[in-house]
Amino acid sequence: HYRAVGASGAVSAIVFASIIIQPLSPIRFVFIPVDIPAFIFGGLYLAYSAYMAKRGQDNIGHDAHFWGAVFGIVFTIILKPALFSGFLSQIGKFLGA
């Protein structure tokens, strides 16, 4: 086992902090010509990173991506707790709740 953190973990933290602030921001991939809300991307990204970290068959720091994302979420909420209720409110409106 080894531990590694690089720029990708820090980038994940920033991306997920922005997802907490604006969960409905559109994200588009080059190979999928449809926008998806940031919070859906975030859920898929976390699931993929966790799965690939357990699999461990490549040289990509999936653990750094996953824990960087978790750090971005937690740190953002610690800095400004009201953002979490805004996050939930925006998602609730999106889902029609």
Coordinates of C-alpha atoms in Angstrom, one line a residue:
H1 CA 0.0 0.0 0.0
Y2 CA 1.1 3.5 -0.6
R3 CA -0.3 7.0 0.1
A4 CA -0.2 9.7 -2.5
V5 CA -1.9 13.0 -2.9
G6 CA -1.3 15.3 -5.8
A7 CA -3.0 18.0 -7.7
S8 CA -5.9 15.8 -8.7
G9 CA -7.0 15.4 -5.1
A10 CA -6.9 19.2 -4.6
V11 CA -8.8 19.6 -7.9
S12 CA -11.4 17.2 -6.7
A13 CA -11.8 19.2 -3.5
I14 CA -12.4 22.4 -5.4
V15 CA -14.8 20.8 -7.9
F16 CA -16.9 19.3 -5.0
A17 CA -16.9 22.6 -3.1
S18 CA -18.4 24.2 -6.1
I19 CA -20.9 21.4 -6.4
I20 CA -22.1 22.1 -2.8
I21 CA -22.4 25.8 -3.7
Q22 CA -24.1 25.3 -7.1
P23 CA -25.4 21.7 -7.4
L24 CA -27.5 22.5 -10.5
S25 CA -24.6 23.9 -12.6
P26 CA -24.5 22.1 -15.9
I27 CA -21.6 19.8 -16.7
R28 CA -20.9 18.5 -20.2
F29 CA -18.5 15.9 -21.4
V30 CA -17.0 15.9 -24.9
F31 CA -18.3 12.4 -25.6
I32 CA -21.8 13.0 -24.2
P33 CA -23.4 16.0 -25.8
V34 CA -25.9 16.5 -23.0
D35 CA -25.6 18.7 -19.9
I36 CA -26.0 16.9 -16.5
P37 CA -26.5 18.7 -13.2
A38 CA -23.3 18.9 -11.1
F39 CA -24.7 17.0 -8.2
I40 CA -25.5 14.0 -10.5
F41 CA -21.9 14.1 -11.8
G42 CA -20.7 14.3 -8.2
G43 CA -22.5 11.2 -7.2
L44 CA -21.3 9.3 -10.2
Y45 CA -17.8 10.5 -9.7
L46 CA -17.7 9.4 -6.1
A47 CA -19.2 6.0 -6.9
Y48 CA -16.7 5.5 -9.8
S49 CA -13.7 6.6 -7.6
A50 CA -14.7 4.3 -4.8
Y51 CA -15.2 1.4 -7.1
M52 CA -11.9 1.9 -8.9
A53 CA -10.0 2.5 -5.6
K54 CA -11.2 -0.9 -4.4
R55 CA -10.3 -2.5 -7.7
G56 CA -6.8 -1.1 -7.7
Q57 CA -5.7 -2.3 -11.1
D58 CA -4.4 0.9 -12.6
N59 CA -1.9 3.6 -11.6
I60 CA -4.5 6.3 -11.0
G61 CA -4.9 7.8 -7.5
H62 CA -8.6 7.1 -7.1
D63 CA -8.3 7.3 -3.3
A64 CA -6.8 10.8 -3.7
H65 CA -9.7 11.8 -6.0
F66 CA -12.3 10.3 -3.6
W67 CA -10.9 11.7 -0.4
G68 CA -10.1 15.1 -2.0
A69 CA -13.8 15.3 -3.0
V70 CA -14.9 14.3 0.5
F71 CA -12.6 17.0 1.9
G72 CA -14.0 19.6 -0.4
I73 CA -17.6 18.8 0.7
V74 CA -16.8 18.7 4.4
F75 CA -14.5 21.7 4.5
T76 CA -17.0 23.8 2.5
I77 CA -19.8 22.9 4.9
I78 CA -17.6 23.6 8.0
L79 CA -16.7 27.0 6.6
K80 CA -20.3 28.0 5.7
P81 CA -22.9 25.5 7.2
A82 CA -25.8 27.3 5.5
L83 CA -24.6 26.1 2.1
F84 CA -25.7 22.6 2.9
S85 CA -29.3 23.6 3.4
G86 CA -29.1 25.6 0.2
F87 CA -27.7 22.5 -1.5
L88 CA -30.5 20.3 -0.3
S89 CA -33.1 23.0 -1.2
Q90 CA -31.8 23.3 -4.8
I91 CA -31.8 19.5 -5.3
G92 CA -35.3 19.3 -3.8
K93 CA -36.6 21.8 -6.2
F94 CA -34.9 20.1 -9.1
L95 CA -36.5 16.8 -8.1
G96 CA -39.9 18.4 -7.6
A97 CA -40.0 17.9 -3.8

